[in-house]
Structures are given as structure tokens and as C-alpha cells.
Amino acid sequence: MGHGQRDSARMYLKTAIILGAFALTYVALVFFASSGWQALPLSIALGVATAGIGFNIMHDGGHQAYSKHRWINRLMAMTLDMVGGSSYIWQWQHGRFHHTWVNVDGHDSDIDLGALARLSPRQPWRPWHRWQHIYLWLLYGVTAIRWHLYGDFRDILTGTIGERPFTRPRGRDLTAFVLGKLVFFTLAFGLPLVFHSIGAVVLFYTVTAAVAGVLLALVFQMAHLVEEAAFPVPHEGSMRIDTPWAIHQLETTVDFARDSRALGWLIGGMNFQVEHHLFPRISHVHYPAISRVVEGTCREFGVTYLEHRTFAAAIASHYRLLRQLGKPTITAPTAPARVAELLR
Ligand SMILES: [Zn+2]
């Protein structure tokens, strides 16, 4: 596997296709759309292309999985800044906190939506969580807007991501952060306002961001927020987790629809999250081949390999998990446990 883990020709082609689709829909929406009925499908398509950049380009770049050259990885990671998120903060939030502390409450900010949702049995229950399996799907649409307009700025000002402190950007990183925000706000609001009314700009920005937010949440939540995944706890004080690193990743991560090549292409191999969590620095185009080896090895050593056969099965499991966590009776035991086990 030494040769060609990264810098795959397929990735460069794919990047050109997705960035091309993003540019085309953006130009058509901002410069050519003359009615709401033209702008609506174009802003939906732009939301899909935005999510496509996240799944396929920036995620590999941010994990150093795109290229052996640091500057190419950095450039690809910075496509996130263009579409409204800071690649610097992502590096901390996703690259470090999420990947190290999968499904650990207080550390993994992917499972932290504040009081709005209860995404782990260790989070406090609030009465409105009873309906989270219904309202959360809509709320996922707001997550990208919150990220664009609030999240990164809050993190920079407070010096924390969720509850965890991080090193604020300085020097070149700070310059890149500011430039990234300028580019995004110019693309999302500045330029469109030259040609369209403020109402139209806000409306179609909201559509684009909501589509991207729902798609990103659906794909990323299906990997860890399903009934089969565990919610481990670290030792109090020492911040250590008893389970070995690889086992922790395997117990908290679930693949889905491994046989669907089309889905895998569209979502940047994020249906192979088990493989991604074990080998985050390998380009996602290699996950299908790796997954057979991982599955075989797990079977050989009697370790569970979690997967859903289809995307629909993963979504159904996410729905059931949200409904279970919405019940006050589901509470955290001290040992790592799956929600399905708490029910017994
Ligand atoms: Zn990742």
C-alpha cells in the first residue's frame, strides 16, 4: 500500500468536477438567475456542491490524506474557508477532538448541540428532547448557518471549542482565517447584493446553507450516532479511556452502504467511516479495498465490525437512537454502553 496512498489521479479529477459544478451553479445563480423559480433549483444544487466539497475535498485535505505535499493538503483543506467554515478550527475540532474522543461527551463536539438535543446518554435530559427525533432533522439545516455566522467567531473569542480549550490562530493562520471569512462573506452576501435584493439574497443563502447542513449532518451523524455505537466514558480526572485506541474507534463507528459505489463517490467515502477512523491519512478512494481487510481482521480477532447494509437502515437507526435518548429513563451507567444495552 506504500505506493499511491495519496495523490490519486481519481481525486484530482473528482476535485475538478466538484469545484467546476460549484463554480457553474454559483455563477448561474448570482449572475444569470432572473426569477425565484430559476434561483430555487440552483441554490439547492449549490448546497449539494458545497456539501460535496466538504465530503470529498476539504476532509481529505484536512486529514493530510489528499497529497504527500503539505501545501496541496492545506490548499484543499482551505476549500472549507471558501464555503464558510474555518479549516484551522476544523483541524482542532474534527482532526483532534472528534477523531480522538469519538462519542465521548464533553470532548467530541460532533455530539454537542447544546441543550437543543441529547446526543449521548450522558447528556442531561430536557423535556423537549421527547420530540428531538422529529425536530432535529429540520435543525440540522440550521447547523451550517450557525457555523457560518456564529460558531467559528464564538470559538475564536472564547478560545474554546465546545468545552475544550484550543490554541487560537496566530500569524499566518490568523491571516488565513480572516481572508477565508472575507472570501466567504463576499461570495455569500457581498457579490449577490450587487445584483439582487436583500430579501432574495437572504432567502437563497438560507436554502443553500440548509441543504448543505442537512446533507453534512445526515452523512456524518450516521457514522457514530446510531444505536449500535458505544458512548464511552474517560476515567474521572485522568482523561484516560480504558479501551485501546483502535477498539474505541471500532466500537463507536459504523459503516453503511458499503456496496454502493455511487453513494461512496458522492460522499467522499464517508460510508466507510470505520476505515477512515482507523486510517485517516489514506485517501478515501482506497477505503472500499481496505474495508475487506479490516472486516476480515476484526472477524479473526473476534472484534465487532459495525455496519448498516444500506443508507436507509442507518437513517432508521439514527431516528431510533434519537427517540430513545429523548426518554428520561435512558441514563448513563458508568461503563461504556450502547443505548440498545441500556434498554435491557
Ligand atoms: Zn475525519
Coordinates of C-alpha atoms and ligand atoms in Angstrom, one line a residue:
M1 CA 0.0 0.0 0.0
G2 CA 3.1 2.3 0.2
H3 CA 2.6 3.5 -3.3
G4 CA -0.3 5.7 -4.1
Q5 CA -2.0 6.1 -0.7
R6 CA -2.4 9.8 -1.7
D7 CA -2.2 11.9 -4.8
S8 CA -4.6 9.7 -6.7
A9 CA -5.4 10.8 -10.2
R10 CA -9.0 10.0 -9.4
M11 CA -9.0 12.5 -6.6
Y12 CA -7.7 15.3 -8.8
L13 CA -10.3 14.6 -11.4
K14 CA -13.0 14.5 -8.8
T15 CA -11.9 17.8 -7.3
A16 CA -12.1 19.4 -10.7
I17 CA -15.6 18.1 -11.3
I18 CA -16.9 19.2 -7.9
L19 CA -15.3 22.6 -7.9
G20 CA -16.4 23.1 -11.5
A21 CA -20.0 22.2 -10.6
F22 CA -19.8 24.6 -7.6
A23 CA -18.5 27.5 -9.8
L24 CA -21.0 26.9 -12.5
T25 CA -24.0 26.8 -10.2
Y26 CA -22.7 29.8 -8.3
V27 CA -22.3 31.9 -11.5
A28 CA -25.7 30.8 -12.8
L29 CA -27.4 31.7 -9.5
V30 CA -25.7 35.0 -8.9
F31 CA -25.3 36.4 -12.4
F32 CA -28.0 34.8 -14.5
A33 CA -31.0 33.7 -12.5
S34 CA -33.8 36.2 -13.1
S35 CA -36.7 34.6 -11.1
G36 CA -37.3 32.7 -8.0
W37 CA -38.1 29.6 -10.0
Q38 CA -34.7 29.6 -11.5
A39 CA -32.9 30.5 -8.3
L40 CA -34.5 27.8 -6.2
P41 CA -33.1 24.7 -8.0
L42 CA -29.8 26.5 -8.5
S43 CA -29.4 27.2 -4.8
I44 CA -30.3 23.6 -4.0
A45 CA -27.7 22.4 -6.4
L46 CA -25.2 24.9 -4.9
G47 CA -25.9 23.4 -1.4
V48 CA -25.3 19.9 -2.8
A49 CA -22.0 21.1 -4.4
T50 CA -21.0 22.8 -1.1
A51 CA -21.6 19.5 0.8
G52 CA -19.6 17.7 -1.9
I53 CA -16.6 20.0 -1.3
G54 CA -16.8 19.1 2.4
F55 CA -17.1 15.4 1.9
N56 CA -14.7 14.9 -0.9
I57 CA -12.1 17.7 -0.9
M58 CA -11.6 19.5 2.3
H59 CA -12.0 16.4 4.5
D60 CA -9.2 14.5 2.8
G61 CA -7.0 17.7 2.7
G62 CA -7.6 18.4 6.4
H63 CA -6.5 14.9 7.3
Q64 CA -3.4 15.1 5.1
A65 CA -4.9 12.3 3.1
Y66 CA -5.1 14.1 -0.2
S67 CA -1.4 14.5 -1.1
K68 CA 2.1 13.9 0.1
H69 CA 2.7 17.6 -0.2
R70 CA 1.6 19.7 2.8
W71 CA 0.8 22.8 0.7
I72 CA -1.6 20.8 -1.5
N73 CA -3.4 19.4 1.6
R74 CA -3.6 22.8 3.0
L75 CA -5.0 24.3 -0.2
M76 CA -7.6 21.5 -0.4
A77 CA -8.5 22.0 3.3
M78 CA -9.0 25.7 2.7
T79 CA -11.8 25.0 0.3
L80 CA -13.7 24.8 3.6
D81 CA -12.9 28.5 4.3
M82 CA -14.4 29.4 0.8
V83 CA -17.7 27.8 1.8
G84 CA -17.9 29.3 5.2
G85 CA -16.1 27.2 7.8
S86 CA -12.6 27.8 9.2
S87 CA -10.2 25.0 8.2
Y88 CA -8.0 26.0 11.2
I89 CA -10.8 25.4 13.7
W90 CA -11.9 22.3 11.9
Q91 CA -8.4 20.9 12.4
W92 CA -8.8 21.1 16.1
Q93 CA -12.5 20.2 16.3
H94 CA -12.6 17.4 13.9
G95 CA -9.0 16.3 13.3
R96 CA -8.1 16.2 17.0
F97 CA -11.1 16.3 19.3
H98 CA -13.6 14.3 17.3
H99 CA -11.2 11.7 16.0
T100 CA -9.5 11.1 19.4
W101 CA -12.6 11.2 21.5
V102 CA -15.4 9.7 19.3
N103 CA -18.7 9.8 21.2
V104 CA -17.2 10.9 24.5
D105 CA -19.4 13.6 26.0
G106 CA -17.6 16.8 26.8
H107 CA -14.8 16.1 24.3
D108 CA -16.3 15.2 20.9
S109 CA -18.0 18.4 19.8
D110 CA -19.8 16.4 17.0
I111 CA -22.2 15.1 19.6
D112 CA -22.7 18.6 21.2
L113 CA -25.7 20.6 20.1
G114 CA -26.1 22.2 23.5
A115 CA -29.5 22.0 25.1
L116 CA -31.2 21.6 21.8
A117 CA -30.6 17.9 21.5
R118 CA -29.5 15.0 23.6
L119 CA -27.0 13.0 21.5
S120 CA -25.5 10.8 24.2
P121 CA -27.0 9.1 27.3
R122 CA -24.5 11.1 29.4
Q123 CA -26.0 14.4 28.4
P124 CA -28.7 15.9 30.7
W125 CA -32.3 15.3 29.6
R126 CA -34.7 18.2 28.9
P127 CA -38.4 17.8 28.4
W128 CA -38.3 18.9 24.7
H129 CA -35.9 16.1 23.9
R130 CA -39.1 13.9 23.7
W131 CA -39.6 15.3 20.2
Q132 CA -36.0 15.5 19.1
H133 CA -36.4 12.6 16.7
I134 CA -38.9 14.8 14.8
Y135 CA -37.4 18.4 15.0
L136 CA -33.7 17.5 14.8
W137 CA -34.0 16.8 11.0
L138 CA -35.0 20.4 10.5
L139 CA -32.5 21.7 13.0
Y140 CA -29.7 20.0 11.0
G141 CA -30.5 22.6 8.3
V142 CA -29.7 25.4 10.7
T143 CA -26.3 23.9 11.8
A144 CA -24.4 25.2 8.7
I145 CA -25.9 28.7 9.1
R146 CA -25.0 28.7 12.8
W147 CA -21.4 27.6 11.8
H148 CA -21.1 30.4 9.2
L149 CA -22.5 33.3 11.2
Y150 CA -21.6 32.3 14.8
G151 CA -19.7 29.1 15.5
D152 CA -16.1 30.0 14.4
F153 CA -16.3 33.5 15.8
R154 CA -17.5 32.3 19.1
D155 CA -14.7 29.7 19.3
I156 CA -12.1 32.4 18.4
L157 CA -13.4 34.8 21.0
T158 CA -13.8 32.3 23.8
G159 CA -10.7 30.2 22.9
T160 CA -12.8 27.0 23.3
I161 CA -14.4 24.5 21.0
G162 CA -17.4 23.2 22.9
E163 CA -16.0 22.9 26.4
R164 CA -12.4 22.3 25.3
P165 CA -9.7 24.9 25.1
F166 CA -7.7 25.2 21.9
T167 CA -4.8 27.4 20.6
R168 CA -6.2 30.4 18.9
P169 CA -4.8 31.1 15.4
R170 CA -1.8 33.4 15.2
G171 CA 0.3 34.9 12.4
R172 CA -0.3 33.1 9.1
D173 CA -3.1 31.0 10.5
L174 CA -4.9 34.2 11.7
T175 CA -4.4 35.9 8.3
A176 CA -5.8 32.8 6.6
F177 CA -8.8 32.8 9.0
V178 CA -9.6 36.4 8.3
L179 CA -9.1 36.1 4.5
G180 CA -11.2 33.0 4.5
K181 CA -14.1 34.8 6.2
L182 CA -13.7 37.7 3.8
V183 CA -13.9 35.4 0.8
F184 CA -16.9 33.6 2.1
F185 CA -18.9 36.7 3.1
T186 CA -18.1 38.3 -0.3
L187 CA -19.3 35.2 -2.1
A188 CA -22.4 34.6 0.0
F189 CA -23.6 38.1 0.6
G190 CA -21.4 40.9 -0.9
L191 CA -21.4 39.9 -4.5
P192 CA -25.1 38.7 -4.7
L193 CA -26.2 42.0 -3.1
V194 CA -24.8 43.9 -6.0
F195 CA -27.3 42.2 -8.3
H196 CA -30.3 41.2 -6.1
S197 CA -32.5 42.5 -3.3
I198 CA -31.5 41.7 0.3
G199 CA -34.6 39.6 0.7
A200 CA -33.7 37.4 -2.3
V201 CA -30.1 37.1 -1.1
V202 CA -31.0 36.1 2.4
L203 CA -33.7 33.6 1.1
F204 CA -31.4 31.8 -1.3
Y205 CA -28.4 31.9 1.0
T206 CA -30.7 30.1 3.6
V207 CA -31.8 27.5 1.1
T208 CA -28.2 26.8 0.0
A209 CA -26.8 26.6 3.6
A210 CA -29.8 24.5 4.8
V211 CA -29.3 21.9 2.0
A212 CA -25.6 21.7 2.8
G213 CA -26.2 21.5 6.5
V214 CA -28.8 18.7 6.2
L215 CA -26.5 16.6 3.9
L216 CA -23.4 17.1 6.0
A217 CA -25.3 16.2 9.2
L218 CA -27.0 13.2 7.7
V219 CA -23.8 11.7 6.4
F220 CA -21.6 12.5 9.4
Q221 CA -24.2 11.6 12.1
M222 CA -24.8 8.2 10.6
A223 CA -21.3 7.1 11.4
H224 CA -21.4 7.5 15.2
L225 CA -25.0 8.4 16.2
V226 CA -26.7 5.1 15.7
E227 CA -28.0 2.5 18.1
E228 CA -25.0 0.2 17.6
A229 CA -22.4 2.7 18.5
A230 CA -21.0 2.9 22.1
F231 CA -20.7 6.1 24.2
P232 CA -17.5 5.5 26.3
V233 CA -16.5 7.5 29.4
P234 CA -13.0 8.5 30.4
H235 CA -11.7 8.0 33.9
E236 CA -12.5 10.9 36.1
G237 CA -9.6 13.3 36.4
S238 CA -7.1 11.3 34.3
M239 CA -9.0 11.8 31.0
R240 CA -8.0 8.2 30.0
I241 CA -10.1 5.7 28.3
D242 CA -9.7 2.0 29.2
T243 CA -10.4 0.6 25.7
P244 CA -7.4 0.6 23.4
W245 CA -7.5 3.3 20.7
A246 CA -8.4 1.1 17.7
I247 CA -11.1 -0.8 19.7
H248 CA -12.6 2.5 20.8
Q249 CA -12.8 3.6 17.1
L250 CA -14.4 0.3 16.2
E251 CA -16.9 0.4 19.0
T252 CA -18.1 3.9 18.2
T253 CA -18.0 3.9 14.4
V254 CA -20.4 2.3 12.0
D255 CA -20.1 1.9 8.2
F256 CA -23.1 2.0 5.9
A257 CA -24.0 1.0 2.3
R258 CA -20.5 -0.3 1.6
D259 CA -21.7 -1.8 -1.7
S260 CA -23.0 1.5 -3.2
R261 CA -20.2 2.9 -5.4
A262 CA -22.3 5.9 -6.5
L263 CA -23.0 6.9 -2.9
G264 CA -19.4 6.4 -2.0
W265 CA -18.3 8.7 -4.8
L266 CA -20.7 11.4 -3.8
I267 CA -20.0 11.4 -0.1
G268 CA -16.2 11.0 -0.3
G269 CA -16.1 7.5 1.1
M270 CA -17.9 8.7 4.3
N271 CA -19.9 5.5 4.2
F272 CA -16.5 3.8 5.2
Q273 CA -16.1 5.7 8.5
V274 CA -14.6 2.7 10.2
E275 CA -11.8 2.6 7.7
H276 CA -11.5 6.4 7.8
H277 CA -11.2 6.4 11.6
L278 CA -8.5 3.7 11.6
F279 CA -6.5 5.1 8.7
P280 CA -7.4 8.8 8.5
R281 CA -4.3 9.7 6.4
I282 CA -5.2 7.4 3.5
S283 CA -7.1 8.9 0.5
H284 CA -10.8 7.9 0.6
V285 CA -10.6 6.4 -2.8
H286 CA -8.9 3.4 -1.2
Y287 CA -11.5 2.7 1.5
P288 CA -13.5 0.0 -0.3
A289 CA -10.4 -2.1 -0.8
I290 CA -9.2 -1.6 2.8
S291 CA -12.6 -2.4 4.3
R292 CA -12.5 -6.1 3.3
V293 CA -9.1 -6.4 5.0
V294 CA -10.4 -4.6 8.2
E295 CA -13.6 -6.7 8.3
G296 CA -11.5 -9.9 7.9
T297 CA -9.1 -8.9 10.6
C298 CA -11.9 -8.0 13.0
R299 CA -13.5 -11.4 12.4
E300 CA -10.2 -13.1 13.0
F301 CA -9.7 -11.4 16.4
G302 CA -13.3 -11.6 17.4
V303 CA -13.8 -7.8 17.4
T304 CA -17.1 -6.3 16.3
Y305 CA -17.2 -4.7 12.9
L306 CA -20.3 -2.5 12.8
E307 CA -22.2 -1.7 9.6
H308 CA -25.6 -1.0 8.1
R309 CA -26.2 -2.6 4.8
T310 CA -28.0 0.5 3.4
F311 CA -28.1 4.2 4.0
A312 CA -31.8 3.9 4.7
A313 CA -31.0 1.4 7.5
A314 CA -28.5 3.8 9.0
I315 CA -31.1 6.7 8.9
A316 CA -33.7 4.5 10.6
S317 CA -31.2 3.6 13.3
H318 CA -30.3 7.3 13.9
Y319 CA -34.0 8.0 14.2
R320 CA -34.5 5.2 16.8
L321 CA -31.4 6.4 18.8
L322 CA -32.8 10.0 18.9
R323 CA -36.1 8.7 20.1
Q324 CA -34.5 6.5 22.8
L325 CA -32.3 9.4 24.0
G326 CA -35.4 11.6 24.2
K327 CA -36.7 9.4 27.0
P328 CA -35.8 10.5 30.6
T329 CA -35.5 6.8 31.6
I330 CA -32.4 6.3 29.4
T331 CA -29.5 7.4 31.7
A332 CA -25.8 7.0 31.7
P333 CA -24.2 4.0 33.5
T334 CA -20.5 4.2 34.4
A335 CA -19.3 1.6 31.9
P336 CA -19.2 2.2 28.2
A337 CA -22.6 1.1 26.8
R338 CA -24.7 1.1 23.8
V339 CA -28.1 2.6 24.0
A340 CA -29.6 -0.8 23.0
E341 CA -28.0 -2.3 26.1
L342 CA -29.3 0.3 28.4
L343 CA -32.8 -0.8 27.4
R344 CA -32.5 -4.3 28.7
Ligands
ZN1 ZN -12.4 12.7 9.6

